[in-house]
Coordinates of C-alpha atoms and ligand atoms in Angstrom, one line a residue:
Chain R
X24 CA 18.4 11.4 -20.3
X25 CA 21.0 9.4 -22.1
X26 CA 20.3 5.7 -22.4
X27 CA 23.7 4.9 -20.9
X28 CA 22.9 6.9 -17.8
X29 CA 22.0 4.8 -14.8
X30 CA 18.3 4.0 -14.4
X31 CA 18.5 4.5 -10.6
X32 CA 20.8 6.5 -8.4
X33 CA 20.6 6.6 -4.7
X34 CA 22.7 9.3 -3.2
X35 CA 23.6 9.3 0.5
X36 CA 20.2 8.2 1.6
X37 CA 19.4 8.2 5.3
X38 CA 16.3 7.1 7.1
X39 CA 15.7 7.4 10.8
X40 CA 12.2 6.3 11.8
X41 CA 10.1 8.2 14.3
X42 CA 11.0 5.6 16.8
X43 CA 14.6 6.8 16.6
X44 CA 15.8 3.7 14.8
X45 CA 18.2 4.4 12.0
X46 CA 17.3 2.0 9.3
X47 CA 19.5 3.4 6.5
X48 CA 22.7 5.2 6.9
X49 CA 24.4 6.9 4.0
X50 CA 23.3 4.5 1.4
X51 CA 24.6 5.2 -2.1
X52 CA 23.8 2.9 -5.1
X53 CA 23.8 3.1 -8.8
X54 CA 21.9 0.7 -11.0
X55 CA 22.3 0.3 -14.7
X56 CA 19.6 -0.2 -17.2
X57 CA 18.5 -3.7 -17.7
X58 CA 20.5 -5.3 -14.9
X59 CA 19.4 -7.5 -12.1
X60 CA 20.6 -6.6 -8.7
X61 CA 20.1 -8.8 -5.8
X62 CA 20.1 -7.2 -2.3
X63 CA 21.1 -9.7 0.3
X64 CA 20.9 -9.0 4.0
X65 CA 19.8 -10.4 7.3
X66 CA 16.4 -9.6 8.9
X67 CA 16.1 -6.0 9.8
X68 CA 19.1 -5.0 7.5
X69 CA 17.0 -2.2 5.9
X70 CA 16.2 -3.8 2.6
X71 CA 12.5 -3.1 2.7
X72 CA 13.2 0.4 4.0
X73 CA 15.5 1.1 1.1
X74 CA 12.9 -0.2 -1.5
X75 CA 10.1 1.6 0.3
X76 CA 11.9 4.9 0.3
X77 CA 12.7 4.6 -3.5
X78 CA 9.0 3.8 -4.2
X79 CA 7.6 6.6 -2.1
X80 CA 6.2 4.8 0.9
X81 CA 8.8 6.0 3.3
X82 CA 10.0 9.6 3.5
X83 CA 13.8 9.8 3.5
X84 CA 15.4 11.7 6.4
X85 CA 18.0 13.0 4.0
X86 CA 19.6 12.1 0.6
X87 CA 18.3 12.0 -2.9
X88 CA 17.0 9.3 -5.2
X89 CA 16.4 9.5 -8.9
X90 CA 14.8 7.0 -11.2
X91 CA 15.3 7.4 -15.0
X92 CA 16.8 10.8 -14.3
X93 CA 13.7 12.0 -12.3
X94 CA 13.9 13.0 -8.7
X95 CA 11.5 10.9 -6.6
X96 CA 10.3 13.9 -4.7
X97 CA 10.4 16.8 -7.2
X98 CA 9.4 14.7 -10.2
X99 CA 7.5 12.0 -8.3
X100 CA 4.9 11.4 -11.1
X101 CA 7.5 10.7 -13.8
X102 CA 9.7 8.7 -11.4
X103 CA 7.0 6.6 -10.0
X104 CA 5.4 5.8 -13.3
X105 CA 8.6 4.0 -14.2
X106 CA 8.5 1.8 -11.1
X107 CA 6.6 -1.4 -10.3
X108 CA 6.7 -2.7 -6.7
X109 CA 6.0 -6.2 -5.4
X110 CA 5.9 -5.8 -1.6
X111 CA 7.2 -8.3 0.9
X112 CA 3.9 -8.9 2.6
X113 CA 0.8 -10.2 0.8
X114 CA -1.4 -7.2 0.8
X115 CA -4.5 -7.7 -1.3
X116 CA -8.1 -7.0 -0.8
X117 CA -9.6 -10.5 -0.1
X118 CA -13.0 -10.0 -1.9
X119 CA -11.6 -8.4 -5.0
X120 CA -11.4 -10.4 -8.2
X121 CA -8.0 -11.1 -9.8
X122 CA -8.8 -9.4 -13.0
X123 CA -10.3 -6.3 -11.3
X124 CA -7.3 -5.8 -9.0
X125 CA -4.8 -6.0 -11.9
X126 CA -6.8 -3.7 -14.0
X127 CA -7.1 -1.2 -11.1
X128 CA -3.3 -1.1 -10.8
X129 CA -2.9 -0.1 -14.4
X130 CA -5.5 2.6 -14.1
X131 CA -4.0 3.9 -10.9
X132 CA -0.7 4.5 -12.7
X133 CA -2.6 6.6 -15.2
X134 CA -2.4 4.1 -18.1
X135 CA -5.4 3.5 -20.4
X136 CA -7.1 0.1 -20.1
X137 CA -5.3 -2.6 -22.1
X138 CA -7.1 -5.9 -21.7
X139 CA -4.7 -7.6 -24.1
X140 CA -1.7 -6.7 -21.9
X141 CA -3.4 -7.9 -18.7
X142 CA -4.4 -11.1 -20.5
X143 CA -0.8 -11.7 -21.5
X144 CA 0.4 -11.0 -18.0
X145 CA -2.1 -13.3 -16.3
X146 CA -1.2 -16.1 -18.8
X147 CA 2.5 -15.6 -18.3
X148 CA 2.0 -15.9 -14.6
X149 CA -0.4 -18.9 -15.0
X150 CA -3.2 -17.0 -13.4
X151 CA -5.5 -16.9 -16.4
X152 CA -7.8 -19.6 -15.1
X153 CA -8.1 -17.7 -11.9
X154 CA -9.0 -14.3 -13.4
X155 CA -12.5 -14.4 -12.1
X156 CA -11.7 -15.8 -8.7
X157 CA -11.7 -13.6 -5.6
X158 CA -8.2 -13.1 -4.1
X159 CA -9.1 -15.1 -0.9
X160 CA -9.8 -18.2 -3.0
X161 CA -6.2 -18.3 -4.1
X162 CA -3.2 -20.1 -2.6
X163 CA -0.3 -18.2 -1.2
X164 CA 1.9 -18.6 -4.2
X165 CA -0.9 -17.5 -6.5
X166 CA -1.4 -14.4 -4.4
X167 CA 2.2 -13.5 -4.8
X168 CA 1.9 -13.9 -8.5
X169 CA -1.1 -11.6 -8.4
X170 CA 1.1 -9.0 -6.7
X171 CA 3.6 -9.4 -9.5
X172 CA 0.9 -9.0 -12.1
X173 CA -0.3 -5.8 -10.4
X174 CA 3.2 -4.5 -10.3
X175 CA 3.7 -5.2 -14.1
X176 CA 0.2 -3.9 -15.1
X177 CA 1.5 -0.5 -16.0
X178 CA 4.6 -1.8 -17.9
X179 CA 7.2 -0.4 -15.5
X180 CA 10.9 -0.1 -16.5
X181 CA 12.2 -0.8 -13.1
X182 CA 10.7 -3.6 -11.0
X183 CA 11.3 -4.0 -7.2
X184 CA 10.7 -7.5 -5.9
X185 CA 10.9 -7.6 -2.1
X186 CA 11.5 -11.3 -1.3
X187 CA 9.5 -12.6 -4.3
X188 CA 10.2 -16.2 -3.5
X189 CA 9.7 -16.3 0.3
X190 CA 7.4 -19.2 1.1
X191 CA 7.2 -20.4 -2.5
X192 CA 7.9 -24.0 -3.4
X193 CA 10.9 -25.0 -5.5
X194 CA 9.1 -25.5 -8.7
X195 CA 7.3 -22.2 -8.4
X196 CA 10.6 -20.5 -7.5
X197 CA 12.1 -21.8 -10.8
X198 CA 9.0 -20.4 -12.6
X199 CA 9.5 -17.1 -10.9
X200 CA 13.1 -17.0 -12.0
X201 CA 12.0 -17.7 -15.5
X202 CA 9.6 -14.7 -15.3
X203 CA 12.4 -12.5 -14.1
X204 CA 14.6 -13.7 -16.9
X205 CA 11.9 -12.9 -19.4
X206 CA 11.5 -9.4 -18.0
X207 CA 15.2 -8.8 -18.2
X208 CA 15.1 -9.9 -21.8
X209 CA 12.4 -7.2 -22.3
X210 CA 14.8 -4.7 -20.9
X211 CA 13.3 -4.3 -17.4
X212 CA 15.7 -3.4 -14.6
X213 CA 15.1 -5.6 -11.6
X214 CA 16.1 -5.1 -8.0
X215 CA 15.2 -8.0 -5.7
X216 CA 15.8 -8.8 -2.1
X217 CA 16.3 -12.3 -0.9
X218 CA 17.5 -14.4 1.9
X219 CA 18.4 -17.2 -0.5
X220 CA 21.9 -16.9 -1.6
X221 CA 21.3 -19.5 -4.4
X222 CA 18.7 -17.2 -5.7
X223 CA 21.1 -14.3 -6.0
X224 CA 23.7 -16.6 -7.5
X225 CA 21.2 -18.0 -10.0
X226 CA 19.6 -14.8 -11.4
X227 CA 21.5 -11.7 -10.4
X228 CA 24.1 -9.7 -12.4
X229 CA 25.3 -7.9 -9.4
X230 CA 24.9 -8.6 -5.7
X231 CA 24.6 -6.0 -3.0
X232 CA 25.1 -6.8 0.6
X233 CA 23.3 -4.7 3.2
X234 CA 23.5 -5.0 6.9
X235 CA 22.6 -2.6 9.8
X236 CA 21.4 0.0 7.3
X237 CA 24.7 0.2 5.5
X238 CA 25.6 -1.1 2.0
X239 CA 28.7 -3.3 2.7
X240 CA 29.4 -4.1 -0.9
X241 CA 28.0 -4.1 -4.4
X242 CA 29.8 -6.1 -6.9
X243 CA 29.3 -7.9 -10.2
X244 CA 28.5 -11.5 -9.2
X245 CA 31.2 -13.2 -11.2
X246 CA 33.9 -10.7 -10.0
X247 CA 32.7 -11.1 -6.5
X248 CA 33.0 -14.9 -6.7
X249 CA 36.4 -14.5 -8.3
X250 CA 37.8 -12.0 -5.9
X251 CA 36.5 -13.6 -2.8
X252 CA 35.9 -17.1 -4.0
X253 CA 38.4 -19.4 -2.3
X254 CA 38.6 -23.0 -2.9
X255 CA 39.3 -25.6 -0.3
X256 CA 41.0 -28.8 -1.3
X257 CA 40.6 -31.5 1.3
X258 CA 43.2 -34.2 1.0
X259 CA 42.3 -37.4 2.7
X260 CA 45.3 -39.4 3.9
X261 CA 45.8 -43.1 3.9
X262 CA 47.8 -42.8 7.2
X263 CA 47.2 -40.0 9.7
X264 CA 50.1 -37.5 10.3
X265 CA 51.2 -36.1 13.6
X266 CA 52.1 -32.8 12.1
X267 CA 52.5 -31.1 8.7
X268 CA 55.9 -32.1 7.4
X269 CA 58.3 -29.1 7.1
X270 CA 58.9 -29.7 3.4
X271 CA 55.2 -28.8 2.9
X272 CA 55.3 -25.6 5.0
X273 CA 55.2 -23.2 2.0
X274 CA 51.8 -24.6 1.0
X275 CA 50.0 -23.3 4.1
X276 CA 48.4 -26.7 4.8
X277 CA 46.2 -27.2 7.8
X278 CA 45.7 -30.5 9.7
X279 CA 42.2 -31.6 10.2
X280 CA 40.3 -34.6 11.6
X281 CA 43.2 -35.6 13.9
X282 CA 45.7 -35.6 11.1
X283 CA 43.6 -37.9 8.8
X284 CA 43.3 -35.1 6.3
X285 CA 45.0 -31.9 5.2
X286 CA 43.3 -28.8 4.0
X287 CA 44.7 -26.7 1.3
X288 CA 43.2 -23.2 0.6
X289 CA 43.6 -21.5 -2.7
X290 CA 42.0 -18.7 -4.7
X291 CA 40.0 -19.3 -7.8
X292 CA 42.5 -19.4 -10.6
X293 CA 45.4 -19.9 -8.2
X294 CA 48.6 -22.0 -8.9
X295 CA 48.2 -25.5 -10.2
X296 CA 47.9 -28.3 -7.8
X297 CA 50.6 -30.4 -9.4
X298 CA 53.4 -28.9 -7.3
X299 CA 51.6 -29.6 -4.1
X300 CA 51.0 -33.3 -5.0
X301 CA 54.6 -33.7 -6.1
X302 CA 55.7 -32.4 -2.7
X303 CA 53.2 -34.6 -0.9
X304 CA 54.6 -37.6 -2.7
X305 CA 58.2 -36.4 -1.9
X306 CA 57.3 -36.3 1.8
X307 CA 56.1 -39.9 1.6
X308 CA 52.5 -39.0 2.2
X309 CA 49.9 -41.3 0.5
X310 CA 46.8 -39.5 -0.7
X311 CA 43.7 -41.6 -0.4
X312 CA 41.2 -39.2 -1.8
X313 CA 40.7 -35.5 -2.6
X314 CA 37.6 -33.3 -2.6
X315 CA 37.4 -29.6 -3.4
X316 CA 34.8 -27.1 -2.2
X317 CA 34.3 -23.7 -3.7
X318 CA 33.6 -21.0 -1.1
X319 CA 30.0 -20.0 -1.7
X320 CA 28.5 -16.6 -1.7
X321 CA 27.0 -17.7 1.6
X322 CA 30.4 -17.9 3.2
X323 CA 31.3 -14.5 1.9
X324 CA 28.0 -13.1 3.1
X325 CA 28.3 -14.5 6.6
X326 CA 31.8 -13.2 6.9
X327 CA 30.9 -9.7 5.7
X328 CA 27.9 -9.3 7.9
X329 CA 29.9 -10.7 10.8
X330 CA 32.7 -8.2 10.3
X331 CA 30.2 -5.4 9.7
X332 CA 32.2 -3.7 7.0
X333 CA 33.3 -4.0 3.4
X334 CA 36.9 -4.3 4.3
X335 CA 36.5 -8.0 4.9
X336 CA 37.0 -8.3 1.1
Chain W
X17 CA -4.3 15.9 -12.9
X18 CA -4.1 12.1 -13.3
X19 CA -7.8 11.7 -14.3
X20 CA -7.3 8.0 -15.2
X21 CA -6.1 7.3 -11.7
X22 CA -9.0 9.2 -10.1
X23 CA -11.4 7.2 -12.3
X24 CA -9.6 4.0 -11.3
X25 CA -10.0 4.7 -7.6
X26 CA -13.6 5.8 -8.0
X27 CA -14.5 2.8 -10.0
X28 CA -12.7 0.5 -7.6
X29 CA -14.5 2.0 -4.6
X30 CA -17.9 1.7 -6.4
X31 CA -17.3 -1.9 -7.3
X32 CA -16.5 -2.5 -3.6
X33 CA -19.7 -0.7 -2.6
X34 CA -21.8 -2.7 -5.1
X35 CA -20.6 -6.0 -3.7
X36 CA -22.8 -5.2 -0.7
X37 CA -25.4 -3.2 -2.6
X38 CA -28.3 -5.0 -1.1
X39 CA -27.3 -4.2 2.5
X40 CA -26.4 -0.7 1.5
X41 CA -29.8 0.1 0.0
X42 CA -32.2 -2.2 1.8
X43 CA -31.2 -1.1 5.3
X44 CA -31.9 2.6 4.8
X45 CA -35.3 1.7 3.4
X46 CA -36.1 -0.4 6.4
X47 CA -34.8 2.2 8.9
X48 CA -36.7 5.0 7.2
X49 CA -39.9 3.0 7.3
X50 CA -39.3 2.3 11.0
X51 CA -38.8 6.0 11.7
X52 CA -42.1 6.8 9.9
X53 CA -43.9 4.2 12.0
X54 CA -42.5 5.4 15.2
X55 CA -42.1 9.2 14.7
X56 CA -44.6 9.8 12.0
X57 CA -47.2 7.4 13.2
X58 CA -47.0 7.2 16.9
X59 CA -45.5 10.6 17.9
X60 CA -46.8 12.5 14.9
X61 CA -50.4 11.6 15.8
X62 CA -49.9 13.8 18.9
X63 CA -47.8 16.6 17.4
X64 CA -49.8 16.9 14.2
X65 CA -48.2 20.1 12.8
X66 CA -44.9 21.9 13.0
X67 CA -44.8 25.4 11.4
X68 CA -47.7 24.5 9.2
X69 CA -46.4 21.2 8.0
X70 CA -47.6 17.7 9.1
X71 CA -45.1 16.2 11.5
X72 CA -44.6 13.1 9.3
X73 CA -43.5 15.4 6.4
X74 CA -41.6 17.7 8.6
X75 CA -39.1 14.9 9.6
X76 CA -38.4 13.8 6.0
X77 CA -35.5 16.3 5.3
X78 CA -34.0 15.6 8.8
X79 CA -34.3 11.9 8.2
X80 CA -32.5 12.1 4.9
X81 CA -29.7 14.2 6.5
X82 CA -29.4 11.9 9.5
X83 CA -28.8 8.9 7.2
X84 CA -26.7 10.7 4.6
X85 CA -24.4 12.2 7.2
X86 CA -23.8 9.0 9.0
X87 CA -23.4 7.0 5.8
X88 CA -21.0 9.5 4.3
X89 CA -18.7 9.5 7.3
X90 CA -18.7 5.8 7.8
X91 CA -18.3 4.9 4.1
X92 CA -15.5 7.3 3.5
X93 CA -13.8 6.5 6.7
X94 CA -13.9 2.8 6.0
X95 CA -13.0 3.3 2.3
X96 CA -9.5 4.6 3.2
X97 CA -9.1 2.8 6.5
X98 CA -9.5 -0.6 4.9
X99 CA -6.5 -0.4 2.5
X100 CA -4.5 1.0 5.4
X101 CA -5.6 -1.9 7.6
X102 CA -4.8 -4.7 5.1
X103 CA -1.8 -3.0 3.7
X104 CA -2.9 -2.6 0.1
X105 CA -2.4 1.2 0.5
X106 CA 1.2 0.6 -0.6
X107 CA -0.1 0.8 -4.1
X108 CA -1.8 4.2 -3.7
X109 CA 1.3 5.6 -2.1
X110 CA 3.7 4.3 -4.7
X111 CA 1.5 5.3 -7.7
X112 CA 2.1 8.6 -9.6
X113 CA -0.9 10.2 -7.9
X114 CA -1.1 13.2 -5.7
X115 CA -2.8 13.2 -2.3
X116 CA -5.5 15.4 -3.8
X117 CA -6.3 12.8 -6.5
X118 CA -6.6 10.1 -3.9
X119 CA -8.9 12.4 -1.9
X120 CA -11.1 13.1 -4.9
X121 CA -11.3 9.4 -5.9
X122 CA -12.3 8.1 -2.5
X123 CA -14.5 11.0 -1.4
X124 CA -16.5 11.2 -4.6
X125 CA -17.1 7.4 -4.5
X126 CA -18.3 7.6 -0.9
X127 CA -20.4 10.6 -1.7
X128 CA -22.0 8.9 -4.7
X129 CA -23.0 6.0 -2.5
X130 CA -24.6 8.1 0.2
X131 CA -26.3 10.3 -2.4
X132 CA -28.0 7.2 -3.8
X133 CA -29.0 6.3 -0.3
X134 CA -30.5 9.8 0.2
X135 CA -32.5 9.4 -3.0
X136 CA -33.7 6.0 -1.9
X137 CA -34.9 7.4 1.4
X138 CA -36.6 10.3 -0.4
X139 CA -38.5 7.8 -2.6
X140 CA -39.4 5.6 0.4
X141 CA -40.7 8.6 2.2
X142 CA -43.1 9.2 -0.6
X143 CA -44.8 5.9 0.2
X144 CA -45.8 7.3 3.6
X145 CA -46.4 11.0 3.1
X146 CA -47.0 13.6 0.4
X147 CA -44.0 15.8 0.0
X148 CA -43.7 18.9 -2.1
X149 CA -40.3 20.3 -2.5
X150 CA -40.2 24.1 -2.7
X151 CA -36.7 24.4 -4.2
X152 CA -36.0 21.1 -5.9
X153 CA -32.7 22.1 -7.5
X154 CA -31.3 23.5 -4.3
X155 CA -32.6 20.4 -2.5
X156 CA -30.4 18.2 -4.8
X157 CA -27.5 20.6 -4.7
X158 CA -27.4 20.7 -0.9
X159 CA -27.7 17.0 -0.7
X160 CA -24.7 16.6 -3.0
X161 CA -22.7 19.1 -1.0
X162 CA -23.5 17.4 2.2
X163 CA -22.5 14.0 0.9
X164 CA -19.2 15.5 -0.3
X165 CA -18.4 17.5 2.8
X166 CA -19.1 14.7 5.2
X167 CA -17.4 12.1 3.0
X168 CA -14.4 14.4 3.2
X169 CA -14.7 14.5 7.0
X170 CA -15.0 10.7 7.0
X171 CA -11.9 10.4 4.9
X172 CA -10.0 12.4 7.5
X173 CA -11.4 10.1 10.2
X174 CA -10.3 7.1 8.2
X175 CA -6.7 8.4 7.9
X176 CA -6.6 9.3 11.6
X177 CA -8.0 6.0 12.9
X178 CA -5.4 3.5 13.9
X179 CA -7.8 0.7 14.7
X180 CA -11.4 -0.3 14.3
X181 CA -12.4 1.1 17.7
X182 CA -11.2 4.6 16.7
X183 CA -12.9 4.1 13.3
X184 CA -16.3 3.7 15.0
X185 CA -15.6 6.2 17.7
X186 CA -16.2 9.3 15.7
X187 CA -19.5 8.3 14.0
X188 CA -20.8 6.9 17.3
X189 CA -19.6 9.6 19.7
X190 CA -19.7 12.7 17.5
X191 CA -21.8 12.3 14.4
X192 CA -24.9 10.5 15.8
X193 CA -25.3 12.9 18.8
X194 CA -24.8 15.9 16.6
X195 CA -27.3 14.7 14.1
X196 CA -29.9 13.8 16.7
X197 CA -29.5 17.1 18.5
X198 CA -29.4 18.9 15.1
X199 CA -33.1 19.3 14.8
X200 CA -33.8 16.3 12.6
X201 CA -36.9 15.4 14.5
X202 CA -38.0 18.8 15.9
X203 CA -37.8 22.5 15.3
X204 CA -35.2 24.4 17.3
X205 CA -38.0 26.7 18.3
X206 CA -39.5 23.8 20.3
X207 CA -36.5 23.8 22.6
X208 CA -36.1 25.9 25.9
X209 CA -34.1 29.1 25.2
X210 CA -30.9 27.8 26.8
X211 CA -30.8 24.8 24.6
X212 CA -31.6 26.9 21.6
X213 CA -28.3 28.7 22.3
X214 CA -26.3 25.5 22.9
X215 CA -27.7 24.1 19.7
X216 CA -26.2 27.0 17.7
X217 CA -22.7 25.4 18.2
X218 CA -23.8 22.3 16.4
X219 CA -22.9 22.6 12.7
X220 CA -25.5 20.0 11.8
X221 CA -28.3 22.4 12.9
X222 CA -27.4 24.7 10.1
X223 CA -27.4 21.9 7.6
X224 CA -30.7 20.4 8.6
X225 CA -32.3 23.8 8.9
X226 CA -31.2 24.9 5.4
X227 CA -32.2 21.5 3.9
X228 CA -35.6 21.8 5.5
X229 CA -35.9 25.2 3.9
X230 CA -35.5 23.7 0.5
X231 CA -38.5 21.5 1.2
X232 CA -40.9 23.8 3.0
X233 CA -39.5 27.3 2.5
X234 CA -39.1 27.6 6.3
X235 CA -35.8 27.6 8.2
X236 CA -35.1 27.5 12.0
X237 CA -32.0 29.5 11.6
X238 CA -31.1 32.5 9.4
X239 CA -30.1 31.2 6.0
X240 CA -27.0 33.5 5.6
X241 CA -25.7 32.4 9.0
X242 CA -26.3 28.7 8.0
X243 CA -24.5 29.2 4.7
X244 CA -21.5 30.8 6.4
X245 CA -21.3 28.1 9.0
X246 CA -21.3 25.4 6.3
X247 CA -18.6 27.2 4.4
X248 CA -16.6 27.4 7.6
X249 CA -16.9 23.7 8.2
X250 CA -15.9 22.9 4.6
X251 CA -12.9 25.3 5.0
X252 CA -11.9 23.5 8.2
X253 CA -12.0 20.1 6.6
X254 CA -10.0 21.3 3.6
X255 CA -7.5 22.8 5.9
X256 CA -7.0 19.5 7.7
X257 CA -6.7 17.7 4.4
X258 CA -4.1 20.2 3.2
X259 CA -2.1 19.7 6.5
X260 CA -2.4 15.9 6.2
X261 CA -1.0 16.2 2.7
X262 CA 1.9 18.4 3.8
X263 CA 2.9 16.1 6.6
X264 CA 2.1 12.7 5.1
X265 CA 0.1 12.3 8.3
X266 CA -0.3 8.6 9.3
X267 CA 0.2 7.5 5.7
X268 CA 3.9 7.7 5.1
X269 CA 6.4 6.8 7.8
Ligands
LIG13 N1 7.7 1.8 10.4 C1 8.8 1.6 11.2 N2 9.0 2.3 12.3 C2 10.1 2.0 13.0 N3 11.1 1.2 12.7 C3 10.9 0.5 11.6 C4 9.8 0.6 10.8 N4 9.9 -0.2 9.7 C5 11.1 -0.9 9.9 N5 11.7 -0.5 11.0 C6 13.0 -0.9 11.5 O1 14.0 -0.7 10.6 C7 14.9 -1.7 10.4 C8 15.0 -2.2 9.0 O2 13.7 -2.8 8.7 P1 13.5 -3.4 7.2 O3 12.0 -3.8 7.2 O4 13.9 -2.4 6.2 O5 14.4 -4.7 7.2 P2 14.6 -5.8 6.1 O6 16.0 -5.8 5.7 O7 13.6 -5.6 5.0 O8 14.3 -7.1 6.9 P3 13.6 -8.5 6.5 O9 14.6 -9.3 5.8 O10 13.2 -9.1 7.8 O11 12.4 -8.2 5.6 C9 14.4 -2.8 11.4 O12 15.2 -2.7 12.6 C10 13.0 -2.4 11.7 O13 12.6 -2.8 13.0
LIG14 MG1 12.0 -6.7 4.3

């Protein structure tokens, strides 16, 4: 296994549940070592199914997955020992102590006890004071961090975080992002699902969009923003206009607010605005104010999911 | 074999059991004492002797079997049902462990617990009657085997059960009647001939009979027959486990 080979390859994965529902159709995905991939998708898109299949909880109907070069079925021991999973739901035994449950996770993955490692983890996740507390005595955010500690107990190379920040307050979310950043610095590959687009924008290297069991798009975040990122320039007018003057027709302006403003749409890195303003002045239009809005990932996301295919790009 | 994982599961299950150690051990002591008062004291004063053994002593092996069987099934069933119920099973299923390793971890922990309970009952019984064990090593071996086999059976029940009702159904509807009708408190020879025949379809009869033999050197049923029936039951359980493993039955969707 070459270190430049991808850490995870998903090849034409399909999953149809016993109920007859097809949750994944022909999903293919390649993830490089050390990157952070955010999977975005609406409820029921198949994010959890995808993660669960890779981690061994769900049996694929067809297709192959390999982690670190190991097939998840034929070589499940090697593949799984590379993986840490933080599930979407909080699933912890209520009476168990924090320390015990984290130590159990390490043992379960066949690693020798290493109290120093667990201590470091609990401290990093600000759970050290709670190490002797039973899980049921913890707050929701703490429980989620216990799940993360459990997933990291065996020092995985790939970490799956299924909606790690759902129901977590802003401050804690920032802390969680810091933890993710630290893991990335340590060379851990991270795949996370989220409904929060800001989250994907804030921490991911690449963004994948999944809807109806299909991957619509996977792209480097910056390139995605560039390729799809439009800017809207809203030009507020001193006097409303009845219609867009002909001299401005080549700029593709739109009238808005009953003619009290004009909207100019351009791509990131498009032509300079100087020409437009010169033409506006030439047409005798007095500009009162201007504001620009970058099209967010959210807009792109909504559009893609709406169109139901990747061609929207 | 991922021995560290098996050990982790075993230890985890034992810690869970020891959280409620008082209930686990005190209740069999109380129950056993009650049985001695009722069966040994009240009824035993009328029966006096079965096959040359005082009735109070006669019921000891059956009593141990009764409790150990029920405890093995319920402990093991609950042990695997609980993580399924609260969802923490995700960890077992995503860990680099085989189904066999999961079975060994859970079943040996449940068996350890019921073995300890069996020993506690044996010691409690000493407070009421004199017991001499004819074949002490076999007595312990059969106890261990019983704990393991019925924990295995309980494990199957725990995987099969979808809810708490189903979880209690098997011990309540199958195990308890089989054990009561399995000759724990009487010798098969005391039954009318028709019922003696019916009884032979009850696997527990063979177990109790063999176990009683290790105590008193006397068995209701032919030992070789008992041994083969027990082996058959073990094979059946292992077959079911193997099939569950192949199909991911009720564990993986
Ligand atoms: N065990 C199951 N049996 C049958 N259908 C299932 C099962 N699990 C999930 N599904 C269905 O598969 C689809 C995808 O579900 P999945 O949990 O993967 O979505 P998701 O993208 O994680 O959604 P969310 O954002 O709400 O977590 C849904 O329509 C769901 O109803
Ligand atoms: Mg989900």
